[in-house]
mmCIF file with all atom_site columns, C-alpha atoms and ligand atoms in Angstrom:
data_model
loop_
_atom_site.group_PDB
_atom_site.id
_atom_site.type_symbol
_atom_site.label_atom_id
_atom_site.label_alt_id
_atom_site.label_comp_id
_atom_site.label_asym_id
_atom_site.label_entity_id
_atom_site.label_seq_id
_atom_site.pdbx_PDB_ins_code
_atom_site.Cartn_x
_atom_site.Cartn_y
_atom_site.Cartn_z
_atom_site.occupancy
_atom_site.B_iso_or_equiv
_atom_site.pdbx_formal_charge
_atom_site.auth_seq_id
_atom_site.auth_comp_id
_atom_site.auth_asym_id
_atom_site.auth_atom_id
_atom_site.pdbx_PDB_model_num
ATOM   1   C  CA  . MET A 1 1   ? 0.000   0.000  0.000   1.00 66.00 ? 1   MET A CA  1
ATOM   2   C  CA  . GLU A 1 2   ? 1.253   3.459  -0.886  1.00 72.00 ? 2   GLU A CA  1
ATOM   3   C  CA  . ASP A 1 3   ? 1.745   6.049  1.838   1.00 85.00 ? 3   ASP A CA  1
ATOM   4   C  CA  . LEU A 1 4   ? 0.251   9.485  1.874   1.00 91.00 ? 4   LEU A CA  1
ATOM   5   C  CA  . ILE A 1 5   ? 3.004   12.091 1.913   1.00 93.00 ? 5   ILE A CA  1
ATOM   6   C  CA  . ALA A 1 6   ? 2.236   15.046 4.166   1.00 91.00 ? 6   ALA A CA  1
ATOM   7   C  CA  . TRP A 1 7   ? 2.698   18.462 2.600   1.00 95.00 ? 7   TRP A CA  1
ATOM   8   C  CA  . SER A 1 8   ? 5.721   20.209 4.073   1.00 95.00 ? 8   SER A CA  1
ATOM   9   C  CA  . ASP A 1 9   ? 8.073   23.151 3.580   1.00 96.00 ? 9   ASP A CA  1
ATOM   10  C  CA  . VAL A 1 10  ? 10.439  20.846 1.685   1.00 97.00 ? 10  VAL A CA  1
ATOM   11  C  CA  . TYR A 1 11  ? 8.138   21.343 -1.296  1.00 97.00 ? 11  TYR A CA  1
ATOM   12  C  CA  . LEU A 1 12  ? 8.212   25.129 -1.276  1.00 97.00 ? 12  LEU A CA  1
ATOM   13  C  CA  . ILE A 1 13  ? 9.973   26.549 -4.322  1.00 96.00 ? 13  ILE A CA  1
ATOM   14  C  CA  . GLY A 1 14  ? 9.698   30.159 -3.171  1.00 94.00 ? 14  GLY A CA  1
ATOM   15  C  CA  . ILE A 1 15  ? 7.064   31.345 -5.650  1.00 94.00 ? 15  ILE A CA  1
ATOM   16  C  CA  . ASP A 1 16  ? 3.916   31.952 -3.605  1.00 95.00 ? 16  ASP A CA  1
ATOM   17  C  CA  . GLU A 1 17  ? 1.329   31.456 -6.334  1.00 94.00 ? 17  GLU A CA  1
ATOM   18  C  CA  . ILE A 1 18  ? 2.867   28.153 -7.449  1.00 96.00 ? 18  ILE A CA  1
ATOM   19  C  CA  . ASP A 1 19  ? 3.485   26.959 -3.887  1.00 97.00 ? 19  ASP A CA  1
ATOM   20  C  CA  . GLU A 1 20  ? -0.188  27.440 -3.052  1.00 97.00 ? 20  GLU A CA  1
ATOM   21  C  CA  . GLN A 1 21  ? -1.206  25.499 -6.143  1.00 97.00 ? 21  GLN A CA  1
ATOM   22  C  CA  . HIS A 1 22  ? 1.171   22.662 -5.298  1.00 97.00 ? 22  HIS A CA  1
ATOM   23  C  CA  . GLU A 1 23  ? -0.248  22.379 -1.793  1.00 96.00 ? 23  GLU A CA  1
ATOM   24  C  CA  . LYS A 1 24  ? -3.780  22.273 -3.161  1.00 95.00 ? 24  LYS A CA  1
ATOM   25  C  CA  . PHE A 1 25  ? -2.691  19.721 -5.770  1.00 94.00 ? 25  PHE A CA  1
ATOM   26  C  CA  . PHE A 1 26  ? -1.498  17.452 -2.936  1.00 93.00 ? 26  PHE A CA  1
ATOM   27  C  CA  . LYS A 1 27  ? -4.837  17.830 -1.177  1.00 93.00 ? 27  LYS A CA  1
ATOM   28  C  CA  . VAL A 1 28  ? -6.820  16.964 -4.286  1.00 91.00 ? 28  VAL A CA  1
ATOM   29  C  CA  . VAL A 1 29  ? -4.615  13.937 -4.914  1.00 92.00 ? 29  VAL A CA  1
ATOM   30  C  CA  . HIS A 1 30  ? -5.244  12.657 -1.378  1.00 92.00 ? 30  HIS A CA  1
ATOM   31  C  CA  . GLU A 1 31  ? -8.966  13.238 -1.725  1.00 88.00 ? 31  GLU A CA  1
ATOM   32  C  CA  . PHE A 1 32  ? -8.879  11.275 -4.948  1.00 87.00 ? 32  PHE A CA  1
ATOM   33  C  CA  . TYR A 1 33  ? -7.057  8.382  -3.266  1.00 89.00 ? 33  TYR A CA  1
ATOM   34  C  CA  . MET A 1 34  ? -9.458  8.295  -0.319  1.00 87.00 ? 34  MET A CA  1
ATOM   35  C  CA  . ASP A 1 35  ? -12.471 8.415  -2.620  1.00 85.00 ? 35  ASP A CA  1
ATOM   36  C  CA  . ILE A 1 36  ? -11.256 5.366  -4.492  1.00 82.00 ? 36  ILE A CA  1
ATOM   37  C  CA  . LEU A 1 37  ? -10.323 3.505  -1.297  1.00 80.00 ? 37  LEU A CA  1
ATOM   38  C  CA  . ASN A 1 38  ? -13.616 4.217  0.386   1.00 82.00 ? 38  ASN A CA  1
ATOM   39  C  CA  . CYS A 1 39  ? -15.328 3.106  -2.802  1.00 72.00 ? 39  CYS A CA  1
ATOM   40  C  CA  . GLU A 1 40  ? -17.272 6.305  -2.634  1.00 69.00 ? 40  GLU A CA  1
ATOM   41  C  CA  . GLY A 1 41  ? -19.310 5.150  -5.562  1.00 71.00 ? 41  GLY A CA  1
ATOM   42  C  CA  . GLU A 1 42  ? -18.363 5.673  -9.147  1.00 69.00 ? 42  GLU A CA  1
ATOM   43  C  CA  . ASN A 1 43  ? -19.853 9.127  -9.424  1.00 77.00 ? 43  ASN A CA  1
ATOM   44  C  CA  . ALA A 1 44  ? -17.790 10.558 -6.564  1.00 78.00 ? 44  ALA A CA  1
ATOM   45  C  CA  . VAL A 1 45  ? -14.597 9.023  -7.936  1.00 81.00 ? 45  VAL A CA  1
ATOM   46  C  CA  . GLU A 1 46  ? -15.394 10.213 -11.437 1.00 83.00 ? 46  GLU A CA  1
ATOM   47  C  CA  . GLU A 1 47  ? -16.045 13.715 -10.173 1.00 85.00 ? 47  GLU A CA  1
ATOM   48  C  CA  . THR A 1 48  ? -12.756 13.830 -8.279  1.00 85.00 ? 48  THR A CA  1
ATOM   49  C  CA  . LEU A 1 49  ? -10.979 12.374 -11.291 1.00 87.00 ? 49  LEU A CA  1
ATOM   50  C  CA  . GLU A 1 50  ? -12.327 15.111 -13.510 1.00 90.00 ? 50  GLU A CA  1
ATOM   51  C  CA  . PHE A 1 51  ? -11.602 17.767 -10.946 1.00 91.00 ? 51  PHE A CA  1
ATOM   52  C  CA  . LEU A 1 52  ? -8.048  16.511 -10.528 1.00 92.00 ? 52  LEU A CA  1
ATOM   53  C  CA  . LYS A 1 53  ? -7.468  16.598 -14.265 1.00 94.00 ? 53  LYS A CA  1
ATOM   54  C  CA  . SER A 1 54  ? -8.808  20.112 -14.677 1.00 95.00 ? 54  SER A CA  1
ATOM   55  C  CA  . TYR A 1 55  ? -6.837  21.264 -11.659 1.00 95.00 ? 55  TYR A CA  1
ATOM   56  C  CA  . ALA A 1 56  ? -3.656  19.732 -13.061 1.00 96.00 ? 56  ALA A CA  1
ATOM   57  C  CA  . LEU A 1 57  ? -4.250  21.391 -16.446 1.00 97.00 ? 57  LEU A CA  1
ATOM   58  C  CA  . GLU A 1 58  ? -4.900  24.741 -14.831 1.00 97.00 ? 58  GLU A CA  1
ATOM   59  C  CA  . HIS A 1 59  ? -1.808  24.440 -12.658 1.00 97.00 ? 59  HIS A CA  1
ATOM   60  C  CA  . PHE A 1 60  ? 0.411   23.400 -15.592 1.00 97.00 ? 60  PHE A CA  1
ATOM   61  C  CA  . GLN A 1 61  ? -0.890  26.368 -17.556 1.00 98.00 ? 61  GLN A CA  1
ATOM   62  C  CA  . SER A 1 62  ? 0.060   28.808 -14.833 1.00 97.00 ? 62  SER A CA  1
ATOM   63  C  CA  . GLU A 1 63  ? 3.510   27.254 -14.515 1.00 97.00 ? 63  GLU A CA  1
ATOM   64  C  CA  . GLU A 1 64  ? 4.028   27.421 -18.261 1.00 97.00 ? 64  GLU A CA  1
ATOM   65  C  CA  . ALA A 1 65  ? 2.862   31.045 -18.401 1.00 97.00 ? 65  ALA A CA  1
ATOM   66  C  CA  . PHE A 1 66  ? 5.227   31.820 -15.553 1.00 96.00 ? 66  PHE A CA  1
ATOM   67  C  CA  . MET A 1 67  ? 8.168   30.123 -17.287 1.00 96.00 ? 67  MET A CA  1
ATOM   68  C  CA  . LYS A 1 68  ? 7.379   31.967 -20.512 1.00 97.00 ? 68  LYS A CA  1
ATOM   69  C  CA  . LYS A 1 69  ? 7.189   35.290 -18.717 1.00 96.00 ? 69  LYS A CA  1
ATOM   70  C  CA  . HIS A 1 70  ? 10.617  34.691 -17.218 1.00 95.00 ? 70  HIS A CA  1
ATOM   71  C  CA  . GLU A 1 71  ? 12.062  33.304 -20.453 1.00 95.00 ? 71  GLU A CA  1
ATOM   72  C  CA  . TYR A 1 72  ? 13.011  29.993 -18.928 1.00 96.00 ? 72  TYR A CA  1
ATOM   73  C  CA  . PRO A 1 73  ? 15.172  28.270 -21.575 1.00 95.00 ? 73  PRO A CA  1
ATOM   74  C  CA  . ARG A 1 74  ? 13.989  24.713 -20.828 1.00 96.00 ? 74  ARG A CA  1
ATOM   75  C  CA  . ILE A 1 75  ? 10.273  25.478 -21.093 1.00 97.00 ? 75  ILE A CA  1
ATOM   76  C  CA  . GLU A 1 76  ? 9.612   23.064 -23.986 1.00 97.00 ? 76  GLU A CA  1
ATOM   77  C  CA  . GLU A 1 77  ? 11.152  20.167 -22.101 1.00 97.00 ? 77  GLU A CA  1
ATOM   78  C  CA  . HIS A 1 78  ? 9.064   21.019 -19.043 1.00 97.00 ? 78  HIS A CA  1
ATOM   79  C  CA  . LYS A 1 79  ? 5.867   21.317 -21.100 1.00 98.00 ? 79  LYS A CA  1
ATOM   80  C  CA  . LYS A 1 80  ? 6.508   17.863 -22.494 1.00 98.00 ? 80  LYS A CA  1
ATOM   81  C  CA  . ILE A 1 81  ? 6.680   16.413 -18.962 1.00 97.00 ? 81  ILE A CA  1
ATOM   82  C  CA  . HIS A 1 82  ? 3.313   18.028 -18.193 1.00 97.00 ? 82  HIS A CA  1
ATOM   83  C  CA  . GLU A 1 83  ? 1.826   16.563 -21.379 1.00 98.00 ? 83  GLU A CA  1
ATOM   84  C  CA  . GLU A 1 84  ? 3.087   13.108 -20.476 1.00 97.00 ? 84  GLU A CA  1
ATOM   85  C  CA  . PHE A 1 85  ? 1.450   13.383 -17.082 1.00 96.00 ? 85  PHE A CA  1
ATOM   86  C  CA  . ILE A 1 86  ? -1.913  14.196 -18.661 1.00 96.00 ? 86  ILE A CA  1
ATOM   87  C  CA  . GLU A 1 87  ? -1.563  11.295 -21.098 1.00 96.00 ? 87  GLU A CA  1
ATOM   88  C  CA  . LYS A 1 88  ? -0.845  8.856  -18.255 1.00 94.00 ? 88  LYS A CA  1
ATOM   89  C  CA  . PHE A 1 89  ? -3.690  10.330 -16.297 1.00 94.00 ? 89  PHE A CA  1
ATOM   90  C  CA  . ASP A 1 90  ? -6.089  9.704  -19.192 1.00 94.00 ? 90  ASP A CA  1
ATOM   91  C  CA  . THR A 1 91  ? -4.940  6.078  -19.301 1.00 94.00 ? 91  THR A CA  1
ATOM   92  C  CA  . LEU A 1 92  ? -5.647  5.795  -15.593 1.00 91.00 ? 92  LEU A CA  1
ATOM   93  C  CA  . ALA A 1 93  ? -9.116  7.272  -16.086 1.00 90.00 ? 93  ALA A CA  1
ATOM   94  C  CA  . ASP A 1 94  ? -9.773  4.684  -18.810 1.00 91.00 ? 94  ASP A CA  1
ATOM   95  C  CA  . GLN A 1 95  ? -8.709  1.882  -16.486 1.00 90.00 ? 95  GLN A CA  1
ATOM   96  C  CA  . PHE A 1 96  ? -10.960 3.214  -13.791 1.00 87.00 ? 96  PHE A CA  1
ATOM   97  C  CA  . ASN A 1 97  ? -13.871 3.388  -16.203 1.00 86.00 ? 97  ASN A CA  1
ATOM   98  C  CA  . THR A 1 98  ? -13.247 -0.178 -17.318 1.00 89.00 ? 98  THR A CA  1
ATOM   99  C  CA  . PHE A 1 99  ? -12.477 -1.926 -14.025 1.00 87.00 ? 99  PHE A CA  1
ATOM   100 C  CA  . GLY A 1 100 ? -14.002 0.304  -11.329 1.00 84.00 ? 100 GLY A CA  1
ATOM   101 C  CA  . PRO A 1 101 ? -12.340 1.260  -8.031  1.00 83.00 ? 101 PRO A CA  1
ATOM   102 C  CA  . SER A 1 102 ? -9.914  -1.143 -6.333  1.00 84.00 ? 102 SER A CA  1
ATOM   103 C  CA  . GLN A 1 103 ? -6.987  -1.066 -3.918  1.00 85.00 ? 103 GLN A CA  1
ATOM   104 C  CA  . GLY A 1 104 ? -4.598  -1.770 -6.795  1.00 88.00 ? 104 GLY A CA  1
ATOM   105 C  CA  . LEU A 1 105 ? -5.949  1.075  -8.867  1.00 86.00 ? 105 LEU A CA  1
ATOM   106 C  CA  . ALA A 1 106 ? -5.948  3.414  -5.864  1.00 87.00 ? 106 ALA A CA  1
ATOM   107 C  CA  . ASP A 1 107 ? -2.263  2.650  -5.253  1.00 90.00 ? 107 ASP A CA  1
ATOM   108 C  CA  . GLU A 1 108 ? -1.423  3.119  -8.881  1.00 90.00 ? 108 GLU A CA  1
ATOM   109 C  CA  . ALA A 1 109 ? -3.314  6.412  -8.887  1.00 89.00 ? 109 ALA A CA  1
ATOM   110 C  CA  . LEU A 1 110 ? -1.491  7.641  -5.801  1.00 91.00 ? 110 LEU A CA  1
ATOM   111 C  CA  . ASP A 1 111 ? 1.864   6.630  -7.181  1.00 92.00 ? 111 ASP A CA  1
ATOM   112 C  CA  . MET A 1 112 ? 1.358   8.415  -10.459 1.00 90.00 ? 112 MET A CA  1
ATOM   113 C  CA  . THR A 1 113 ? -0.127  11.539 -8.938  1.00 93.00 ? 113 THR A CA  1
ATOM   114 C  CA  . GLN A 1 114 ? 1.309   12.105 -5.456  1.00 93.00 ? 114 GLN A CA  1
ATOM   115 C  CA  . ASN A 1 115 ? 4.723   10.504 -5.966  1.00 93.00 ? 115 ASN A CA  1
ATOM   116 C  CA  . TRP A 1 116 ? 5.039   12.043 -9.399  1.00 95.00 ? 116 TRP A CA  1
ATOM   117 C  CA  . LEU A 1 117 ? 4.138   15.464 -8.034  1.00 95.00 ? 117 LEU A CA  1
ATOM   118 C  CA  . ALA A 1 118 ? 6.554   15.263 -5.100  1.00 96.00 ? 118 ALA A CA  1
ATOM   119 C  CA  . GLU A 1 119 ? 9.449   14.315 -7.377  1.00 96.00 ? 119 GLU A CA  1
ATOM   120 C  CA  . HIS A 1 120 ? 8.417   16.800 -10.039 1.00 97.00 ? 120 HIS A CA  1
ATOM   121 C  CA  . ILE A 1 121 ? 8.406   19.691 -7.577  1.00 97.00 ? 121 ILE A CA  1
ATOM   122 C  CA  . LEU A 1 122 ? 11.776  18.791 -6.075  1.00 97.00 ? 122 LEU A CA  1
ATOM   123 C  CA  . ASP A 1 123 ? 13.389  18.254 -9.458  1.00 96.00 ? 123 ASP A CA  1
ATOM   124 C  CA  . VAL A 1 124 ? 12.092  20.148 -12.502 1.00 96.00 ? 124 VAL A CA  1
ATOM   125 C  CA  . ASP A 1 125 ? 9.962   22.777 -10.742 1.00 97.00 ? 125 ASP A CA  1
ATOM   126 C  CA  . ALA A 1 126 ? 12.865  23.614 -8.451  1.00 96.00 ? 126 ALA A CA  1
ATOM   127 C  CA  . GLN A 1 127 ? 15.008  24.099 -11.571 1.00 95.00 ? 127 GLN A CA  1
ATOM   128 C  CA  . TYR A 1 128 ? 12.854  26.836 -13.093 1.00 95.00 ? 128 TYR A CA  1
ATOM   129 C  CA  . ALA A 1 129 ? 12.440  28.446 -9.664  1.00 95.00 ? 129 ALA A CA  1
ATOM   130 C  CA  . LYS A 1 130 ? 16.224  28.571 -9.377  1.00 94.00 ? 130 LYS A CA  1
ATOM   131 C  CA  . HIS A 1 131 ? 16.463  30.158 -12.812 1.00 93.00 ? 131 HIS A CA  1
ATOM   132 C  CA  . VAL A 1 132 ? 13.887  32.819 -11.950 1.00 90.00 ? 132 VAL A CA  1
ATOM   133 C  CA  . ASN A 1 133 ? 15.455  33.584 -8.585  1.00 84.00 ? 133 ASN A CA  1
ATOM   134 C  CA  . GLN A 1 134 ? 18.834  34.100 -10.222 1.00 80.00 ? 134 GLN A CA  1
ATOM   135 C  CA  . ILE A 1 135 ? 17.621  36.827 -12.606 1.00 62.00 ? 135 ILE A CA  1
HETATM 136 FE FE1 . FE2 B 2 .   ? 5.872   21.547 -13.475 1.00 86.62 ? 201 FE2 B FE1 1
#
């Protein structure tokens, strides 16, 4: 079983707007996991799934706009990582629609959302934050 990672200052990249979005992203991801685990019924899970996707898209858009504004040289590479996340997420949604909620699917969902996000923040998001803070 996957563990829930508590939000902490480790994940702050020093850009308030983005930090707030990351914290919310964590919360939504946990809600999503709990909904699947509690077998909240397909509608609740579907709703959270949709909300999570739209929240991710919105968040990626603000990051990309921010990187563009600050002329971050590796923006294309970063955008590609965001796109890949959405693609994987769509695959997960398909699996959910086909097989319904399960512990296995909940764990997979948490791994590809929470664990992905934690690593993404510490690695590639921290890189553009460093670039912006150096200007
Ligand atoms: Fe990002």
